[in-house]
Amino acid sequence: MHSSHKVMQLQASLPDEGTHKTSESHLQSQSPLSSSSSVVSVAFSSLSQEVVDEIIDHVRGDDSPWPLLACATVCRTFQDDDSTWNLLACATVCRSFQSRSQKYLFTDIRIFGLNDKEKLVKKVHSLHSALHENRLLASHVRNIEFYLKKTNIGIFHHPMLLSIMSLITQAISGREFRFAIEVRRDNNFSPEVLFDDNHAIETQLVQPFLAPYVTSMALCGLSDIPVSMVASCRRLEWLNLHRVTLEHRDGELPPTLRPRLDGFLFDDCSRSIRDLAKHYLDFSGLTMLECGGDVEEFNDMLYILGFCSSSLEILKLTCLDADYGQDYDLSLLPNLRELSVILTFAPQYDEPLTKFCYILRTIPTKNKIDLITITALESGTSYSVPGELSEEEDWSFLDKMLIRVSNGKRMAVTLLMEYAGKRIESDDDNLANWPDDLLPLTTQAPHIRKHYCLIL
């Protein structure tokens, strides 16, 4: 295989073109993908493989928890992923660097189809060639994600893509497998995207490659997807749905056949969540729940909490509207350890901080909570600087509630106050960078550890 062909294979699993100034001619002369590619004998050959592996592990860096990064909260791009380019460089050093680097390069495959279809098909062909030439690469894959514009949604019918899915799933052998699709809209008012043919998606993609293998799934920007895309995944543990609706079908799965979720994130999913909870998914063992903030989703969340009140440990609330925030009763969640909330200070929301304090008041003094994260967003208010937000809102009430919830035990509190711009972080031991007029949490209780983050 010519080196230029190998470089083309590599680009299928990398961030979109044009984001780094890496010399193409340099990469063509040093392709890491093929086990038959030439290597240069250097002094690294004297290092033990264990030391080499530690070097590559360090280059890769820490992994973030996949389900929390998926598209429900942010539309992700990976175009500034320095670790990927560093791993590429390592893979060209020598043979002892190549194997470990390849493992990490192919653990997470991201296919970007945000341009014309021809470029997307070229990426798919390149990735297929790489996996087909070296079958070991497919055994490294744990995560495959698609970032597409709506005109490229038909890629899921392409024979080469289906062959890629076959190569990957043949090598999974019981390990975790994560699958994600995000369809980007032209603007906020564009309708969500439909698959070209739901029956073909079920028979060609879902039944052979998703249902038996997927353990985590994230879907964003899809309308009327086949129910089986979620409900037939027997190993599914984490599910993230953002701007997704289900195709209406009569019937339901028997309780013993429903996927039993450990984590569930949803936002802007219209009528679909209640149908999933009633007929297709098992929430009885749910430990993490994150949801959006409109009234319909609030009611869906309460419905789900009815199934998992004794198992839930982490609750994340995207927004609190004063009209229904007082209806939360956290005394029903005896094993709750982490509580996260986004408070939007905007004209249409009346006293969100006070409402959150009322929610904290429902927590019994004997509880297991050890972390509370509060994000304060300014949106269209009269506060011109963050200090005014600190002065005008009743933060003393929050202080009292935090002391009550901690009840003498060790507890961490993170406060993020967001005004578009740079981030300032501090904690109780280092407040040098924190504005003097913005220190809303004044409690000095030694068992409460506070961390502050200001985005200006």
mmCIF file of C-alpha atoms in Angstrom, residues 33-234:
data_model
loop_
_atom_site.group_PDB
_atom_site.id
_atom_site.type_symbol
_atom_site.label_atom_id
_atom_site.label_comp_id
_atom_site.label_asym_id
_atom_site.label_seq_id
_atom_site.Cartn_x
_atom_site.Cartn_y
_atom_site.Cartn_z
ATOM 1 C CA LEU A 33 -1.438 2.811 10.281
ATOM 2 C CA SER A 34 -0.105 -0.218 8.540
ATOM 3 C CA SER A 35 1.901 -2.812 10.395
ATOM 4 C CA SER A 36 3.966 -3.141 7.228
ATOM 5 C CA SER A 37 4.984 0.534 7.158
ATOM 6 C CA SER A 38 8.690 1.237 7.350
ATOM 7 C CA VAL A 39 10.143 2.205 10.722
ATOM 8 C CA VAL A 40 13.320 4.003 11.658
ATOM 9 C CA SER A 41 15.778 2.464 14.079
ATOM 10 C CA VAL A 42 16.424 4.959 16.890
ATOM 11 C CA ALA A 43 17.683 4.959 20.448
ATOM 12 C CA PHE A 44 14.165 4.280 21.758
ATOM 13 C CA SER A 45 14.732 0.639 20.880
ATOM 14 C CA SER A 46 16.764 0.287 24.058
ATOM 15 C CA LEU A 47 13.740 1.116 26.247
ATOM 16 C CA SER A 48 11.651 -1.681 27.672
ATOM 17 C CA GLN A 49 8.134 -2.021 26.281
ATOM 18 C CA GLU A 50 6.705 -1.228 29.720
ATOM 19 C CA VAL A 51 8.478 2.149 29.735
ATOM 20 C CA VAL A 52 7.386 2.864 26.166
ATOM 21 C CA ASP A 53 3.783 2.060 27.052
ATOM 22 C CA GLU A 54 3.908 4.464 29.997
ATOM 23 C CA ILE A 55 5.190 7.201 27.688
ATOM 24 C CA ILE A 56 2.313 6.656 25.267
ATOM 25 C CA ASP A 57 -0.195 6.518 28.138
ATOM 26 C CA HIS A 58 1.066 9.894 29.322
ATOM 27 C CA VAL A 59 0.779 11.368 25.824
ATOM 28 C CA ARG A 60 -2.805 10.220 25.589
ATOM 29 C CA GLY A 61 -3.758 11.886 28.875
ATOM 30 C CA ASP A 62 -6.892 11.343 30.942
ATOM 31 C CA ASP A 63 -10.149 10.151 29.486
ATOM 32 C CA SER A 64 -13.338 12.044 30.319
ATOM 33 C CA PRO A 65 -16.496 10.035 31.125
ATOM 34 C CA TRP A 66 -18.139 9.558 27.766
ATOM 35 C CA PRO A 67 -21.822 9.834 28.647
ATOM 36 C CA LEU A 68 -21.315 13.184 30.411
ATOM 37 C CA LEU A 69 -19.639 14.658 27.346
ATOM 38 C CA ALA A 70 -22.210 13.622 24.835
ATOM 39 C CA CYS A 71 -24.337 15.973 22.857
ATOM 40 C CA ALA A 72 -27.084 16.753 25.390
ATOM 41 C CA THR A 73 -25.172 19.660 26.880
ATOM 42 C CA VAL A 74 -22.772 20.788 24.153
ATOM 43 C CA CYS A 75 -22.278 20.152 20.471
ATOM 44 C CA ARG A 76 -18.813 18.719 20.563
ATOM 45 C CA THR A 77 -16.019 19.250 18.104
ATOM 46 C CA PHE A 78 -12.658 17.556 18.392
ATOM 47 C CA GLN A 79 -10.721 19.792 16.092
ATOM 48 C CA ASP A 80 -8.306 20.926 18.799
ATOM 49 C CA ASP A 81 -7.527 17.479 20.141
ATOM 50 C CA ASP A 82 -3.767 17.791 20.595
ATOM 51 C CA SER A 83 -3.427 14.305 22.050
ATOM 52 C CA THR A 84 -4.550 12.785 18.736
ATOM 53 C CA TRP A 85 -1.850 14.581 16.791
ATOM 54 C CA ASN A 86 0.745 13.738 19.435
ATOM 55 C CA LEU A 87 -0.208 10.062 19.214
ATOM 56 C CA LEU A 88 0.153 10.250 15.446
ATOM 57 C CA ALA A 89 3.672 11.548 15.877
ATOM 58 C CA CYS A 90 4.472 8.800 18.393
ATOM 59 C CA ALA A 91 3.209 6.129 16.018
ATOM 60 C CA THR A 92 5.887 7.135 13.494
ATOM 61 C CA VAL A 93 8.826 6.938 15.928
ATOM 62 C CA CYS A 94 9.525 3.211 15.905
ATOM 63 C CA ARG A 95 7.783 -0.137 16.010
ATOM 64 C CA SER A 96 7.645 -0.276 19.820
ATOM 65 C CA PHE A 97 5.735 3.050 19.844
ATOM 66 C CA GLN A 98 3.437 2.065 17.010
ATOM 67 C CA SER A 99 1.245 -0.604 18.613
ATOM 68 C CA ARG A 100 0.290 1.341 21.747
ATOM 69 C CA SER A 101 -0.297 4.519 19.749
ATOM 70 C CA GLN A 102 -2.551 2.686 17.310
ATOM 71 C CA LYS A 103 -4.549 1.292 20.193
ATOM 72 C CA TYR A 104 -5.394 4.771 21.454
ATOM 73 C CA LEU A 105 -5.878 6.276 17.995
ATOM 74 C CA PHE A 106 -8.542 3.708 17.201
ATOM 75 C CA THR A 107 -10.232 3.509 20.615
ATOM 76 C CA ASP A 108 -12.430 6.484 19.684
ATOM 77 C CA ILE A 109 -13.398 6.879 16.031
ATOM 78 C CA ARG A 110 -15.117 10.099 15.059
ATOM 79 C CA ILE A 111 -16.433 10.512 11.546
ATOM 80 C CA PHE A 112 -17.204 14.072 10.520
ATOM 81 C CA GLY A 113 -19.628 14.562 7.643
ATOM 82 C CA LEU A 114 -20.208 18.285 7.906
ATOM 83 C CA ASN A 115 -19.063 18.961 4.345
ATOM 84 C CA ASP A 116 -20.132 17.492 1.021
ATOM 85 C CA LYS A 117 -21.031 13.818 0.708
ATOM 86 C CA GLU A 118 -18.030 12.995 -1.485
ATOM 87 C CA LYS A 119 -15.588 13.865 1.296
ATOM 88 C CA LEU A 120 -17.572 11.826 3.801
ATOM 89 C CA VAL A 121 -17.601 8.768 1.538
ATOM 90 C CA LYS A 122 -13.858 9.142 1.032
ATOM 91 C CA LYS A 123 -13.334 9.077 4.812
ATOM 92 C CA VAL A 124 -15.498 5.977 5.143
ATOM 93 C CA HIS A 125 -13.544 4.190 2.397
ATOM 94 C CA SER A 126 -10.237 5.145 4.034
ATOM 95 C CA LEU A 127 -11.304 3.892 7.452
ATOM 96 C CA HIS A 128 -12.591 0.660 5.948
ATOM 97 C CA SER A 129 -9.256 0.064 4.187
ATOM 98 C CA ALA A 130 -7.345 0.599 7.433
ATOM 99 C CA LEU A 131 -9.525 -1.779 9.458
ATOM 100 C CA HIS A 132 -9.608 -4.377 6.702
ATOM 101 C CA GLU A 133 -5.841 -4.363 6.165
ATOM 102 C CA ASN A 134 -5.026 -4.668 9.869
ATOM 103 C CA ARG A 135 -7.799 -6.521 11.689
ATOM 104 C CA LEU A 136 -6.151 -5.846 15.054
ATOM 105 C CA LEU A 137 -7.159 -2.184 14.751
ATOM 106 C CA ALA A 138 -10.853 -3.093 14.867
ATOM 107 C CA SER A 139 -10.335 -4.816 18.220
ATOM 108 C CA HIS A 140 -9.227 -1.467 19.714
ATOM 109 C CA VAL A 141 -12.469 0.364 18.874
ATOM 110 C CA ARG A 142 -14.686 1.148 21.860
ATOM 111 C CA ASN A 143 -16.481 4.213 20.574
ATOM 112 C CA ILE A 144 -17.725 5.326 17.156
ATOM 113 C CA GLU A 145 -19.359 8.727 16.688
ATOM 114 C CA PHE A 146 -20.888 10.409 13.648
ATOM 115 C CA TYR A 147 -21.176 14.188 13.277
ATOM 116 C CA LEU A 148 -23.225 14.867 10.175
ATOM 117 C CA LYS A 149 -25.160 17.523 8.358
ATOM 118 C CA LYS A 150 -28.681 16.525 7.427
ATOM 119 C CA THR A 151 -27.925 15.826 3.770
ATOM 120 C CA ASN A 152 -25.418 13.132 4.781
ATOM 121 C CA ILE A 153 -27.760 11.047 6.928
ATOM 122 C CA GLY A 154 -27.950 8.464 4.132
ATOM 123 C CA ILE A 155 -24.396 7.347 4.921
ATOM 124 C CA PHE A 156 -25.859 4.678 7.226
ATOM 125 C CA HIS A 157 -27.009 2.744 4.160
ATOM 126 C CA HIS A 158 -23.549 2.766 2.554
ATOM 127 C CA PRO A 159 -22.094 -0.773 2.159
ATOM 128 C CA MET A 160 -18.617 0.332 3.280
ATOM 129 C CA LEU A 161 -19.967 1.809 6.512
ATOM 130 C CA LEU A 162 -21.959 -1.334 7.241
ATOM 131 C CA SER A 163 -18.787 -3.354 6.605
ATOM 132 C CA ILE A 164 -16.928 -1.135 9.095
ATOM 133 C CA MET A 165 -19.590 -1.860 11.693
ATOM 134 C CA SER A 166 -19.235 -5.563 10.956
ATOM 135 C CA LEU A 167 -15.445 -5.503 11.393
ATOM 136 C CA ILE A 168 -15.757 -3.626 14.702
ATOM 137 C CA THR A 169 -18.520 -5.747 16.226
ATOM 138 C CA GLN A 170 -16.819 -9.007 15.262
ATOM 139 C CA ALA A 171 -13.896 -7.945 17.442
ATOM 140 C CA ILE A 172 -15.841 -6.583 20.450
ATOM 141 C CA SER A 173 -15.970 -9.869 22.361
ATOM 142 C CA GLY A 174 -18.163 -8.694 25.245
ATOM 143 C CA ARG A 175 -16.404 -5.379 25.866
ATOM 144 C CA GLU A 176 -18.040 -1.960 26.122
ATOM 145 C CA PHE A 177 -19.164 -0.380 22.848
ATOM 146 C CA ARG A 178 -20.392 3.205 22.558
ATOM 147 C CA PHE A 179 -22.308 4.599 19.589
ATOM 148 C CA ALA A 180 -23.318 8.207 18.862
ATOM 149 C CA ILE A 181 -24.967 10.243 16.109
ATOM 150 C CA GLU A 182 -25.242 14.018 16.109
ATOM 151 C CA VAL A 183 -26.963 15.766 13.211
ATOM 152 C CA ARG A 184 -26.180 19.467 13.029
ATOM 153 C CA ARG A 185 -29.000 21.836 12.152
ATOM 154 C CA ASP A 186 -28.608 24.779 9.772
ATOM 155 C CA ASN A 187 -30.073 26.996 12.503
ATOM 156 C CA ASN A 188 -32.111 26.712 15.704
ATOM 157 C CA PHE A 189 -35.362 26.731 13.754
ATOM 158 C CA SER A 190 -34.509 23.906 11.372
ATOM 159 C CA PRO A 191 -36.562 20.726 11.809
ATOM 160 C CA GLU A 192 -34.916 17.572 13.088
ATOM 161 C CA VAL A 193 -33.742 15.006 10.559
ATOM 162 C CA LEU A 194 -35.424 11.728 9.638
ATOM 163 C CA PHE A 195 -33.649 8.587 8.476
ATOM 164 C CA ASP A 196 -34.306 7.843 4.810
ATOM 165 C CA ASP A 197 -35.813 4.435 5.586
ATOM 166 C CA ASN A 198 -36.481 3.285 9.166
ATOM 167 C CA HIS A 199 -37.035 -0.328 8.127
ATOM 168 C CA ALA A 200 -33.662 -0.443 6.372
ATOM 169 C CA ILE A 201 -31.982 1.165 9.403
ATOM 170 C CA GLU A 202 -33.468 -1.537 11.623
ATOM 171 C CA THR A 203 -32.520 -4.479 9.403
ATOM 172 C CA GLN A 204 -29.113 -3.265 8.171
ATOM 173 C CA LEU A 205 -27.735 -1.350 11.172
ATOM 174 C CA VAL A 206 -29.703 -1.854 14.389
ATOM 175 C CA GLN A 207 -30.370 -5.586 14.427
ATOM 176 C CA PRO A 208 -26.930 -6.871 13.353
ATOM 177 C CA PHE A 209 -24.584 -4.237 14.819
ATOM 178 C CA LEU A 210 -26.265 -2.196 17.585
ATOM 179 C CA ALA A 211 -28.765 -4.424 19.372
ATOM 180 C CA PRO A 212 -26.297 -7.183 20.431
ATOM 181 C CA TYR A 213 -23.336 -4.961 21.289
ATOM 182 C CA VAL A 214 -24.016 -1.313 22.237
ATOM 183 C CA THR A 215 -23.596 -0.429 25.927
ATOM 184 C CA SER A 216 -23.805 3.389 25.622
ATOM 185 C CA MET A 217 -25.662 5.475 23.063
ATOM 186 C CA ALA A 218 -26.035 9.191 22.350
ATOM 187 C CA LEU A 219 -28.417 10.546 19.714
ATOM 188 C CA CYS A 220 -28.916 14.191 18.806
ATOM 189 C CA GLY A 221 -31.073 15.928 16.212
ATOM 190 C CA LEU A 222 -33.089 12.949 14.939
ATOM 191 C CA SER A 223 -36.844 12.735 14.470
ATOM 192 C CA ASP A 224 -39.072 9.630 14.497
ATOM 193 C CA ILE A 225 -36.268 7.127 14.942
ATOM 194 C CA PRO A 226 -37.287 3.460 15.134
ATOM 195 C CA VAL A 227 -37.984 2.450 18.718
ATOM 196 C CA SER A 228 -35.806 -0.632 18.267
ATOM 197 C CA MET A 229 -32.745 1.588 17.914
ATOM 198 C CA VAL A 230 -32.924 2.049 21.677
ATOM 199 C CA ALA A 231 -35.212 -0.674 23.010
ATOM 200 C CA SER A 232 -33.545 -3.639 21.301
ATOM 201 C CA CYS A 233 -30.065 -2.896 22.664
ATOM 202 C CA ARG A 234 -29.966 -5.592 25.310
#
